[in-house]
Structures are given as structure tokens and as C-alpha cells.
PDB file of C-alpha atoms and ligand atoms in Angstrom:
ATOM      1  CA  UNK A   1     100.991 111.545  85.491  1.00 69.00           C
ATOM      2  CA  UNK A   2      97.644 109.817  84.982  1.00 75.00           C
ATOM      3  CA  UNK A   3      94.571 110.722  87.048  1.00 84.00           C
ATOM      4  CA  UNK A   4      93.843 108.361  89.968  1.00 91.00           C
ATOM      5  CA  UNK A   5      90.904 107.943  92.355  1.00 90.00           C
ATOM      6  CA  UNK A   6      91.488 110.013  95.428  1.00 93.00           C
ATOM      7  CA  UNK A   7      90.736 109.586  99.074  1.00 93.00           C
ATOM      8  CA  UNK A   8      88.244 112.408  98.812  1.00 94.00           C
ATOM      9  CA  UNK A   9      86.236 110.568  96.107  1.00 95.00           C
ATOM     10  CA  UNK A  10      86.252 107.366  98.153  1.00 96.00           C
ATOM     11  CA  UNK A  11      85.014 109.247 101.197  1.00 96.00           C
ATOM     12  CA  UNK A  12      82.324 110.979  99.188  1.00 96.00           C
ATOM     13  CA  UNK A  13      80.905 107.593  98.008  1.00 97.00           C
ATOM     14  CA  UNK A  14      81.167 106.146 101.520  1.00 97.00           C
ATOM     15  CA  UNK A  15      79.317 109.031 103.022  1.00 97.00           C
ATOM     16  CA  UNK A  16      76.436 108.684 100.565  1.00 97.00           C
ATOM     17  CA  UNK A  17      75.987 104.976 101.426  1.00 97.00           C
ATOM     18  CA  UNK A  18      76.225 105.715 105.211  1.00 96.00           C
ATOM     19  CA  UNK A  19      73.472 108.264 104.891  1.00 96.00           C
ATOM     20  CA  UNK A  20      71.101 105.563 103.569  1.00 95.00           C
ATOM     21  CA  UNK A  21      71.825 102.664 105.896  1.00 95.00           C
ATOM     22  CA  UNK A  22      71.691 102.122 109.593  1.00 92.00           C
ATOM     23  CA  UNK A  23      73.630  98.840 109.759  1.00 93.00           C
ATOM     24  CA  UNK A  24      77.369  98.405 109.836  1.00 94.00           C
ATOM     25  CA  UNK A  25      78.102  95.645 107.299  1.00 97.00           C
ATOM     26  CA  UNK A  26      80.784  93.084 108.297  1.00 97.00           C
ATOM     27  CA  UNK A  27      80.720  91.191 105.062  1.00 98.00           C
ATOM     28  CA  UNK A  28      81.003  92.569 101.524  1.00 98.00           C
ATOM     29  CA  UNK A  29      80.116  90.472  98.517  1.00 97.00           C
ATOM     30  CA  UNK A  30      80.334  90.866  94.737  1.00 96.00           C
ATOM     31  CA  UNK A  31      78.001  88.773  92.612  1.00 92.00           C
ATOM     32  CA  UNK A  32      79.166  88.001  89.094  1.00 85.00           C
ATOM     33  CA  UNK A  33      77.378  87.228  85.797  1.00 76.00           C
ATOM     34  CA  UNK A  34      74.236  85.168  86.295  1.00 78.00           C
ATOM     35  CA  UNK A  35      74.665  85.088  90.100  1.00 82.00           C
ATOM     36  CA  UNK A  36      72.425  88.089  90.829  1.00 83.00           C
ATOM     37  CA  UNK A  37      69.489  86.057  92.217  1.00 84.00           C
ATOM     38  CA  UNK A  38      71.600  85.364  95.341  1.00 87.00           C
ATOM     39  CA  UNK A  39      70.961  88.981  96.359  1.00 92.00           C
ATOM     40  CA  UNK A  40      67.226  88.248  96.535  1.00 91.00           C
ATOM     41  CA  UNK A  41      67.844  86.183  99.645  1.00 93.00           C
ATOM     42  CA  UNK A  42      69.086  89.216 101.636  1.00 95.00           C
ATOM     43  CA  UNK A  43      66.610  90.041 104.437  1.00 95.00           C
ATOM     44  CA  UNK A  44      65.368  93.542 105.236  1.00 95.00           C
ATOM     45  CA  UNK A  45      67.106  94.901 102.179  1.00 96.00           C
ATOM     46  CA  UNK A  46      67.938  98.497 101.366  1.00 96.00           C
ATOM     47  CA  UNK A  47      68.638  98.999  97.649  1.00 96.00           C
ATOM     48  CA  UNK A  48      70.976 101.578  96.247  1.00 95.00           C
ATOM     49  CA  UNK A  49      71.246 101.765  92.479  1.00 93.00           C
ATOM     50  CA  UNK A  50      74.858 102.411  91.381  1.00 93.00           C
ATOM     51  CA  UNK A  51      73.853 105.379  89.293  1.00 91.00           C
ATOM     52  CA  UNK A  52      72.735 107.191  92.533  1.00 93.00           C
ATOM     53  CA  UNK A  53      76.345 106.888  93.999  1.00 94.00           C
ATOM     54  CA  UNK A  54      78.891 109.533  93.199  1.00 94.00           C
ATOM     55  CA  UNK A  55      82.099 108.137  91.561  1.00 93.00           C
ATOM     56  CA  UNK A  56      80.671 104.644  91.255  1.00 93.00           C
ATOM     57  CA  UNK A  57      81.551 102.765  88.050  1.00 91.00           C
ATOM     58  CA  UNK A  58      78.250 101.823  86.386  1.00 84.00           C
ATOM     59  CA  UNK A  59      78.136  98.506  84.575  1.00 75.00           C
ATOM     60  CA  UNK A  60      76.643  98.073  81.105  1.00 70.00           C
ATOM     61  CA  UNK A  61      76.759  94.283  80.875  1.00 65.00           C
ATOM     62  CA  UNK A  62      73.593  92.222  80.327  1.00 65.00           C
ATOM     63  CA  UNK A  63      72.986  90.052  83.442  1.00 57.00           C
ATOM     64  CA  UNK A  64      74.338  92.675  85.860  1.00 58.00           C
ATOM     65  CA  UNK A  65      71.643  94.456  87.735  1.00 75.00           C
ATOM     66  CA  UNK A  66      73.796  97.368  89.096  1.00 89.00           C
ATOM     67  CA  UNK A  67      72.810  97.998  92.634  1.00 93.00           C
ATOM     68  CA  UNK A  68      73.875  97.598  96.201  1.00 95.00           C
ATOM     69  CA  UNK A  69      71.714  95.364  98.398  1.00 96.00           C
ATOM     70  CA  UNK A  70      72.398  96.001 102.154  1.00 97.00           C
ATOM     71  CA  UNK A  71      70.660  93.793 104.744  1.00 97.00           C
ATOM     72  CA  UNK A  72      71.069  90.560 106.688  1.00 96.00           C
ATOM     73  CA  UNK A  73      71.922  87.058 105.709  1.00 96.00           C
ATOM     74  CA  UNK A  74      72.404  84.255 108.265  1.00 95.00           C
ATOM     75  CA  UNK A  75      72.397  86.822 111.015  1.00 95.00           C
ATOM     76  CA  UNK A  76      75.313  88.743 109.416  1.00 96.00           C
ATOM     77  CA  UNK A  77      75.097  92.373 108.361  1.00 97.00           C
ATOM     78  CA  UNK A  78      76.027  92.229 104.674  1.00 97.00           C
ATOM     79  CA  UNK A  79      76.593  94.506 101.698  1.00 98.00           C
ATOM     80  CA  UNK A  80      76.026  92.833  98.346  1.00 97.00           C
ATOM     81  CA  UNK A  81      77.032  94.214  94.979  1.00 95.00           C
ATOM     82  CA  UNK A  82      74.462  92.873  92.550  1.00 92.00           C
ATOM     83  CA  UNK A  83      76.680  93.245  89.436  1.00 88.00           C
ATOM     84  CA  UNK A  84      80.106  94.681  88.867  1.00 90.00           C
ATOM     85  CA  UNK A  85      82.022  96.762  86.484  1.00 91.00           C
ATOM     86  CA  UNK A  86      84.871  95.258  84.410  1.00 93.00           C
ATOM     87  CA  UNK A  87      88.079  96.724  83.050  1.00 94.00           C
ATOM     88  CA  UNK A  88      86.937  95.929  79.436  1.00 94.00           C
ATOM     89  CA  UNK A  89      84.053  98.445  79.773  1.00 92.00           C
ATOM     90  CA  UNK A  90      86.661 101.134  79.639  1.00 91.00           C
ATOM     91  CA  UNK A  91      87.084 102.194  83.212  1.00 91.00           C
ATOM     92  CA  UNK A  92      90.525 102.378  84.771  1.00 92.00           C
ATOM     93  CA  UNK A  93      91.526  99.640  87.188  1.00 93.00           C
ATOM     94  CA  UNK A  94      91.347 101.931  90.193  1.00 91.00           C
ATOM     95  CA  UNK A  95      87.816 103.000  89.212  1.00 93.00           C
ATOM     96  CA  UNK A  96      86.753  99.374  88.729  1.00 94.00           C
ATOM     97  CA  UNK A  97      87.902  98.666  92.257  1.00 96.00           C
ATOM     98  CA  UNK A  98      86.634 101.878  93.963  1.00 97.00           C
ATOM     99  CA  UNK A  99      83.732  99.796  95.505  1.00 97.00           C
ATOM    100  CA  UNK A 100      86.219  97.601  97.339  1.00 98.00           C
ATOM    101  CA  UNK A 101      87.897 100.752  98.775  1.00 98.00           C
ATOM    102  CA  UNK A 102      84.480 101.909  99.884  1.00 98.00           C
ATOM    103  CA  UNK A 103      83.841  98.530 101.537  1.00 98.00           C
ATOM    104  CA  UNK A 104      87.054  99.025 103.525  1.00 97.00           C
ATOM    105  CA  UNK A 105      85.917 102.480 104.623  1.00 97.00           C
ATOM    106  CA  UNK A 106      82.556 101.019 105.743  1.00 97.00           C
ATOM    107  CA  UNK A 107      84.446  98.769 108.093  1.00 97.00           C
ATOM    108  CA  UNK A 108      83.966  95.504 106.163  1.00 98.00           C
ATOM    109  CA  UNK A 109      86.268  92.703 107.286  1.00 98.00           C
ATOM    110  CA  UNK A 110      85.242  89.838 104.988  1.00 98.00           C
ATOM    111  CA  UNK A 111      85.203  90.066 101.237  1.00 98.00           C
ATOM    112  CA  UNK A 112      83.388  87.368  99.342  1.00 98.00           C
ATOM    113  CA  UNK A 113      83.938  87.510  95.578  1.00 98.00           C
ATOM    114  CA  UNK A 114      82.136  85.429  93.000  1.00 96.00           C
ATOM    115  CA  UNK A 115      82.374  85.248  89.199  1.00 94.00           C
ATOM    116  CA  UNK A 116      81.392  83.248  86.168  1.00 90.00           C
ATOM    117  CA  UNK A 117      84.428  81.507  84.681  1.00 94.00           C
ATOM    118  CA  UNK A 118      85.386  79.165  81.924  1.00 93.00           C
ATOM    119  CA  UNK A 119      86.858  75.797  82.874  1.00 95.00           C
ATOM    120  CA  UNK A 120      90.422  75.371  81.654  1.00 95.00           C
ATOM    121  CA  UNK A 121      90.845  72.278  83.790  1.00 95.00           C
ATOM    122  CA  UNK A 122      89.304  69.408  81.747  1.00 93.00           C
ATOM    123  CA  UNK A 123      87.890  67.764  84.873  1.00 94.00           C
ATOM    124  CA  UNK A 124      85.534  70.670  85.569  1.00 94.00           C
ATOM    125  CA  UNK A 125      81.975  70.784  84.095  1.00 90.00           C
ATOM    126  CA  UNK A 126      79.575  73.657  83.473  1.00 91.00           C
ATOM    127  CA  UNK A 127      77.402  74.150  86.623  1.00 91.00           C
ATOM    128  CA  UNK A 128      80.408  73.266  88.989  1.00 93.00           C
ATOM    129  CA  UNK A 129      81.729  75.546  91.611  1.00 96.00           C
ATOM    130  CA  UNK A 130      85.441  76.236  91.987  1.00 98.00           C
ATOM    131  CA  UNK A 131      87.004  77.468  95.187  1.00 98.00           C
ATOM    132  CA  UNK A 132      89.703  79.919  94.134  1.00 98.00           C
ATOM    133  CA  UNK A 133      92.875  78.954  96.001  1.00 98.00           C
ATOM    134  CA  UNK A 134      95.101  81.382  94.175  1.00 98.00           C
ATOM    135  CA  UNK A 135      95.037  83.671  91.126  1.00 98.00           C
ATOM    136  CA  UNK A 136      97.169  84.730  88.291  1.00 97.00           C
ATOM    137  CA  UNK A 137      97.129  88.481  87.793  1.00 96.00           C
ATOM    138  CA  UNK A 138      97.595  88.446  84.032  1.00 93.00           C
ATOM    139  CA  UNK A 139      96.388  92.056  83.465  1.00 92.00           C
ATOM    140  CA  UNK A 140      98.267  93.615  86.390  1.00 90.00           C
ATOM    141  CA  UNK A 141     101.467  91.617  86.204  1.00 90.00           C
ATOM    142  CA  UNK A 142     102.776  93.625  83.327  1.00 86.00           C
ATOM    143  CA  UNK A 143     100.496  96.606  83.307  1.00 85.00           C
ATOM    144  CA  UNK A 144      97.409  98.122  84.945  1.00 91.00           C
ATOM    145  CA  UNK A 145      97.550  96.947  88.481  1.00 95.00           C
ATOM    146  CA  UNK A 146      94.766  98.673  90.479  1.00 95.00           C
ATOM    147  CA  UNK A 147      97.271  99.883  93.017  1.00 96.00           C
ATOM    148  CA  UNK A 148      99.283 101.778  90.325  1.00 93.00           C
ATOM    149  CA  UNK A 149      99.568 105.472  91.182  1.00 92.00           C
ATOM    150  CA  UNK A 150     100.160 107.276  94.477  1.00 93.00           C
ATOM    151  CA  UNK A 151      99.771 104.741  97.394  1.00 95.00           C
ATOM    152  CA  UNK A 152      96.877 105.540  99.727  1.00 95.00           C
ATOM    153  CA  UNK A 153      98.902 104.868 102.869  1.00 95.00           C
ATOM    154  CA  UNK A 154      95.799 104.930 105.106  1.00 94.00           C
ATOM    155  CA  UNK A 155      94.431 101.900 103.224  1.00 96.00           C
ATOM    156  CA  UNK A 156      97.543  99.738 103.078  1.00 96.00           C
ATOM    157  CA  UNK A 157     101.274  99.464 102.271  1.00 97.00           C
ATOM    158  CA  UNK A 158     102.999 100.380  98.972  1.00 96.00           C
ATOM    159  CA  UNK A 159     104.044  96.809  98.318  1.00 96.00           C
ATOM    160  CA  UNK A 160     101.365  94.561  99.731  1.00 96.00           C
ATOM    161  CA  UNK A 161     101.983  90.894 100.334  1.00 95.00           C
ATOM    162  CA  UNK A 162      99.948  88.566  98.096  1.00 96.00           C
ATOM    163  CA  UNK A 163     101.272  85.209  99.280  1.00 96.00           C
ATOM    164  CA  UNK A 164      97.965  84.257 100.857  1.00 95.00           C
ATOM    165  CA  UNK A 165      95.408  86.248  98.929  1.00 98.00           C
ATOM    166  CA  UNK A 166      92.660  83.755  99.645  1.00 98.00           C
ATOM    167  CA  UNK A 167      92.054  83.191 103.350  1.00 98.00           C
ATOM    168  CA  UNK A 168      92.908  79.659 104.503  1.00 97.00           C
ATOM    169  CA  UNK A 169      90.319  79.515 107.233  1.00 98.00           C
ATOM    170  CA  UNK A 170      87.556  80.683 104.931  1.00 98.00           C
ATOM    171  CA  UNK A 171      88.620  78.087 102.373  1.00 98.00           C
ATOM    172  CA  UNK A 172      88.388  75.441 105.037  1.00 98.00           C
ATOM    173  CA  UNK A 173      84.890  76.607 105.994  1.00 98.00           C
ATOM    174  CA  UNK A 174      83.832  76.437 102.337  1.00 98.00           C
ATOM    175  CA  UNK A 175      85.130  72.873 101.961  1.00 98.00           C
ATOM    176  CA  UNK A 176      83.241  71.745 105.097  1.00 97.00           C
ATOM    177  CA  UNK A 177      80.004  73.487 103.931  1.00 97.00           C
ATOM    178  CA  UNK A 178      80.153  71.814 100.546  1.00 96.00           C
ATOM    179  CA  UNK A 179      80.809  68.414 102.131  1.00 96.00           C
ATOM    180  CA  UNK A 180      77.919  68.822 104.509  1.00 95.00           C
ATOM    181  CA  UNK A 181      75.637  70.004 101.762  1.00 93.00           C
ATOM    182  CA  UNK A 182      76.727  67.073  99.538  1.00 93.00           C
ATOM    183  CA  UNK A 183      78.056  68.825  96.405  1.00 93.00           C
ATOM    184  CA  UNK A 184      81.418  68.747  94.840  1.00 94.00           C
ATOM    185  CA  UNK A 185      83.627  71.792  95.218  1.00 97.00           C
ATOM    186  CA  UNK A 186      86.478  72.050  92.727  1.00 97.00           C
ATOM    187  CA  UNK A 187      89.584  73.956  93.686  1.00 98.00           C
ATOM    188  CA  UNK A 188      92.069  75.817  91.627  1.00 98.00           C
ATOM    189  CA  UNK A 189      93.798  78.877  90.164  1.00 98.00           C
ATOM    190  CA  UNK A 190      91.785  81.575  88.529  1.00 98.00           C
ATOM    191  CA  UNK A 191      93.297  83.773  85.862  1.00 98.00           C
ATOM    192  CA  UNK A 192      91.920  87.311  85.289  1.00 96.00           C
ATOM    193  CA  UNK A 193      92.136  88.437  81.662  1.00 96.00           C
ATOM    194  CA  UNK A 194      91.174  91.845  80.289  1.00 93.00           C
ATOM    195  CA  UNK A 195      88.550  90.570  77.807  1.00 88.00           C
ATOM    196  CA  UNK A 196      85.998  91.216  76.351  1.00 94.00           C
ATOM    197  CA  UNK A 197      86.901  88.773  73.549  1.00 93.00           C
ATOM    198  CA  UNK A 198      86.920  85.154  74.732  1.00 92.00           C
ATOM    199  CA  UNK A 199      90.110  83.234  74.355  1.00 93.00           C
ATOM    200  CA  UNK A 200      91.492  81.558  71.291  1.00 92.00           C
ATOM    201  CA  UNK A 201      92.204  77.871  71.533  1.00 92.00           C
ATOM    202  CA  UNK A 202      95.939  78.760  71.573  1.00 94.00           C
ATOM    203  CA  UNK A 203      95.338  81.171  74.454  1.00 94.00           C
ATOM    204  CA  UNK A 204      93.599  78.393  76.354  1.00 94.00           C
ATOM    205  CA  UNK A 205      96.279  75.804  75.726  1.00 94.00           C
ATOM    206  CA  UNK A 206      98.831  78.298  76.948  1.00 95.00           C
ATOM    207  CA  UNK A 207      96.814  79.050  80.071  1.00 96.00           C
ATOM    208  CA  UNK A 208      96.473  75.349  80.797  1.00 96.00           C
ATOM    209  CA  UNK A 209     100.182  74.828  80.376  1.00 96.00           C
ATOM    210  CA  UNK A 210     100.989  77.457  82.963  1.00 95.00           C
ATOM    211  CA  UNK A 211      98.713  76.025  85.632  1.00 95.00           C
ATOM    212  CA  UNK A 212      95.369  77.772  85.183  1.00 97.00           C
ATOM    213  CA  UNK A 213      92.124  75.974  86.151  1.00 98.00           C
ATOM    214  CA  UNK A 214      89.495  78.657  85.369  1.00 97.00           C
ATOM    215  CA  UNK A 215      89.534  81.809  83.324  1.00 97.00           C
ATOM    216  CA  UNK A 216      87.496  85.009  83.626  1.00 96.00           C
ATOM    217  CA  UNK A 217      87.522  88.788  83.170  1.00 95.00           C
ATOM    218  CA  UNK A 218      87.195  90.083  86.757  1.00 95.00           C
ATOM    219  CA  UNK A 219      87.961  89.392  90.450  1.00 97.00           C
ATOM    220  CA  UNK A 220      91.749  89.682  90.463  1.00 98.00           C
ATOM    221  CA  UNK A 221      91.928  93.459  90.707  1.00 97.00           C
ATOM    222  CA  UNK A 222      89.192  93.504  93.299  1.00 97.00           C
ATOM    223  CA  UNK A 223      91.042  90.927  95.433  1.00 98.00           C
ATOM    224  CA  UNK A 224      94.282  92.917  95.089  1.00 98.00           C
ATOM    225  CA  UNK A 225      92.555  95.961  96.564  1.00 98.00           C
ATOM    226  CA  UNK A 226      90.871  93.873  99.313  1.00 98.00           C
ATOM    227  CA  UNK A 227      94.249  92.382 100.345  1.00 98.00           C
ATOM    228  CA  UNK A 228      95.848  95.826 100.227  1.00 98.00           C
ATOM    229  CA  UNK A 229      93.276  96.720 102.891  1.00 97.00           C
ATOM    230  CA  UNK A 230      93.827  93.462 104.796  1.00 97.00           C
ATOM    231  CA  UNK A 231      90.299  92.151 104.268  1.00 98.00           C
ATOM    232  CA  UNK A 232      89.838  88.388 104.517  1.00 98.00           C
ATOM    233  CA  UNK A 233      88.937  87.037 101.065  1.00 98.00           C
ATOM    234  CA  UNK A 234      86.823  84.150  99.974  1.00 98.00           C
ATOM    235  CA  UNK A 235      86.681  83.594  96.112  1.00 98.00           C
ATOM    236  CA  UNK A 236      84.308  81.236  94.292  1.00 97.00           C
ATOM    237  CA  UNK A 237      83.933  80.717  90.572  1.00 96.00           C
ATOM    238  CA  UNK A 238      80.762  79.323  89.002  1.00 94.00           C
ATOM    239  CA  UNK A 239      81.898  77.331  86.015  1.00 94.00           C
ATOM    240  CA  UNK A 240      79.780  78.420  83.138  1.00 90.00           C
ATOM    241  CA  UNK A 241      81.405  76.668  80.229  1.00 89.00           C
ATOM    242  CA  UNK A 242      84.217  74.473  79.226  1.00 87.00           C
ATOM    243  CA  UNK A 243      87.053  76.309  77.612  1.00 81.00           C
ATOM    244  CA  UNK A 244      87.425  75.519  73.980  1.00 75.00           C
ATOM    245  CA  UNK A 245      90.951  74.156  73.846  1.00 74.00           C
ATOM    246  CA  UNK A 246      90.592  72.494  70.450  1.00 73.00           C
ATOM    247  CA  UNK A 247      88.413  75.043  68.730  1.00 71.00           C
ATOM    248  CA  UNK A 248      85.436  72.651  68.359  1.00 72.00           C
ATOM    249  CA  UNK A 249      82.822  74.724  70.322  1.00 73.00           C
ATOM    250  CA  UNK A 250      81.829  78.365  70.677  1.00 74.00           C
ATOM    251  CA  UNK A 251      81.640  80.309  73.920  1.00 72.00           C
ATOM    252  CA  UNK A 252      78.733  82.804  74.339  1.00 76.00           C
ATOM    253  CA  UNK A 253      77.569  85.203  77.092  1.00 77.00           C
ATOM    254  CA  UNK A 254      74.190  83.526  76.927  1.00 78.00           C
ATOM    255  CA  UNK A 255      75.677  80.248  78.035  1.00 75.00           C
ATOM    256  CA  UNK A 256      77.436  82.002  80.854  1.00 71.00           C
ATOM    257  CA  UNK A 257      74.105  83.389  82.092  1.00 74.00           C
ATOM    258  CA  UNK A 258      72.283  80.058  81.606  1.00 75.00           C
ATOM    259  CA  UNK A 259      74.737  78.084  83.707  1.00 79.00           C
ATOM    260  CA  UNK A 260      74.194  80.660  86.485  1.00 76.00           C
ATOM    261  CA  UNK A 261      70.768  79.013  87.067  1.00 77.00           C
ATOM    262  CA  UNK A 262      72.380  75.679  87.994  1.00 83.00           C
ATOM    263  CA  UNK A 263      75.156  77.423  89.968  1.00 92.00           C
ATOM    264  CA  UNK A 264      73.042  79.795  92.023  1.00 91.00           C
ATOM    265  CA  UNK A 265      71.448  77.245  94.441  1.00 92.00           C
ATOM    266  CA  UNK A 266      74.882  75.759  95.186  1.00 93.00           C
ATOM    267  CA  UNK A 267      76.447  79.194  95.509  1.00 94.00           C
ATOM    268  CA  UNK A 268      73.641  80.231  97.961  1.00 93.00           C
ATOM    269  CA  UNK A 269      74.183  77.191 100.173  1.00 94.00           C
ATOM    270  CA  UNK A 270      77.941  77.674 100.154  1.00 95.00           C
ATOM    271  CA  UNK A 271      77.754  81.414 101.025  1.00 95.00           C
ATOM    272  CA  UNK A 272      75.062  80.856 103.687  1.00 95.00           C
ATOM    273  CA  UNK A 273      77.096  78.065 105.182  1.00 96.00           C
ATOM    274  CA  UNK A 274      80.331  80.108 105.413  1.00 97.00           C
ATOM    275  CA  UNK A 275      78.341  83.006 106.869  1.00 97.00           C
ATOM    276  CA  UNK A 276      77.211  80.774 109.642  1.00 97.00           C
ATOM    277  CA  UNK A 277      80.779  79.938 110.496  1.00 96.00           C
ATOM    278  CA  UNK A 278      82.376  83.376 110.654  1.00 95.00           C
TER     279      UNK A 278
HETATM  280  N1  HPA B 301      86.464  82.985  79.243  1.00 86.05           N
HETATM  281  C1  HPA B 301      86.594  84.182  79.899  1.00 86.05           C
HETATM  282  N2  HPA B 301      85.715  84.626  80.712  1.00 86.05           N
HETATM  283  C2  HPA B 301      84.630  83.876  80.981  1.00 86.05           C
HETATM  284  C3  HPA B 301      84.426  82.635  80.357  1.00 86.05           C
HETATM  285  C4  HPA B 301      85.449  82.191  79.482  1.00 86.05           C
HETATM  286  O1  HPA B 301      85.293  81.065  78.869  1.00 86.05           O
HETATM  287  N3  HPA B 301      83.276  82.153  80.859  1.00 86.05           N
HETATM  288  C5  HPA B 301      82.755  83.066  81.753  1.00 86.05           C
HETATM  289  N4  HPA B 301      83.587  84.108  81.816  1.00 86.05           N
END
């Protein structure tokens, strides 16, 4: 049998974080490519670089800072991951998602996940936000689901329900906040692919045909673990590029980071607004 992350390792990481913070965060958040500046808004921050945490998967991707920021935002105690690790970096799915297990051990109830994504829906434009209403688990559906291996019964059931992965009340809050702030919030289905190569035009036409609105290389496994642990999930994609369905343009990581600059102010106002409502 393969090696899997153990309860002992999760506890070890949790203990190290607890030693360094006095708050008890209620909200956990992951910031994707180009969205790191959102973490600068956290008040009274304590920073913990990932490399100082035992068992933590360290990211190598440009645009990911690689630290925890623990503090306060809109009066809520919050733990922010400034940067994440991806499956394509070579970690197993259960190691990629160890941080979400640790969030559960810290007592976090709300899991806010963000990412940079390509628009498969032709109505979406770079710089838009998309509320994730559901996802397609392309990687895990036929292979490495992060819950593969012995079930950690203390965290959740062997066969967790995924019929409402994204919390309806949190989605409603997000819609209200966007309407009040006066910006358009797209909605749709996110597909998580393994990456790191971007999609071919044929991949993208296929994804469009099966009902995908936005495509990325993260989020789905994290949400699977969060739901296993019964956390309430809000997912938002920052649309960084239009998917290249006809092969006429090229997708680059630089454009993903650039679009982040337009996306960040909207993402900040959305997240702050939802934090006020929970
Ligand atoms: N494809 C996959 N992942 C992405 C994209 C994309 O076009 N943009 C940002 N992340």
C-alpha cells in the first residue's frame, strides 16, 4: 500500500501553529496565483513561512509567497494561506491538502478558497470573478482523490456527500455583496485539472461541451477535504484569461499574474463583505 499522511503528522503541524498564535481562527482562506496581496489587508498579522512548519507542502510556483498570515479581518479571526501547493509540483494529493486538515484541527468552520482560472464560458472576461457553484473533480474522479487511503474517521466519513460542496448561504452572501459593491459576479462550474501544461483547444472544446465554465489546477482536492470535515465552503475564481478554444491565442503564467491586479480589489471587497455577514 502507498504511504499516506497520518493523524500524527497532522497533529504535529497543528501543534506548531498553535504554539505561535494566540487566536482561534474561525475562517481559513487560500489565496491563489496573483491574489496574494489580499493577505496584506489582514490586521495584527502573525506570519509563519511554510518552510518552518513540519510536514507542510512547500510551493515552488512564481507568484506564491508561501506563508501563513494569521490575524483579523472585518472583526473575524482568520488564517490565510498566501500561496498553495499544487498536485503538478509532485506532491501526493493528501499532502497537497494537509493544510486543510490542519485548518479543521484548529477549529476552522469556514473555508474560503480562491484561484486563478481560465474562462471556458465565452461570456467571461479576464478580470472577472466567478462564484464557484459546483466543481468537476477531473483528477480525482478516476484516480488520485485526496481521500484515497485509510479513512481518518475522526475527520469525516469514508464516503462523504458532495451534493452541496459549495455552501448555499455563503453563495447568497457573495451575490448580495457583489450587487451592493456594484460589480458583476459570474457563476459557474470549475474543473480542476492536474496541469501543469495548459489545455489544448480540443481539451477546451471538450470541457465546454461537458458544462465547464472555468478551468484551473487547484481547489477541487482542497474542497473535497474541507467537505469531508464538514467545513462550510465559499469558492471564488479570478478569471485570468480566456480559454483558447480555437487555438488563436497563447496562455501564459504571466498573464495569469497580471490579471490578478484587476481581480484583487474586487476579491478583497467580496471577501470582506462576506466576512461581515457570517
Ligand atoms: N488553464 C488552466 N489553469 C489556469 C488557466 C487556464 O487557462 N488560467 C489560470 N489557471
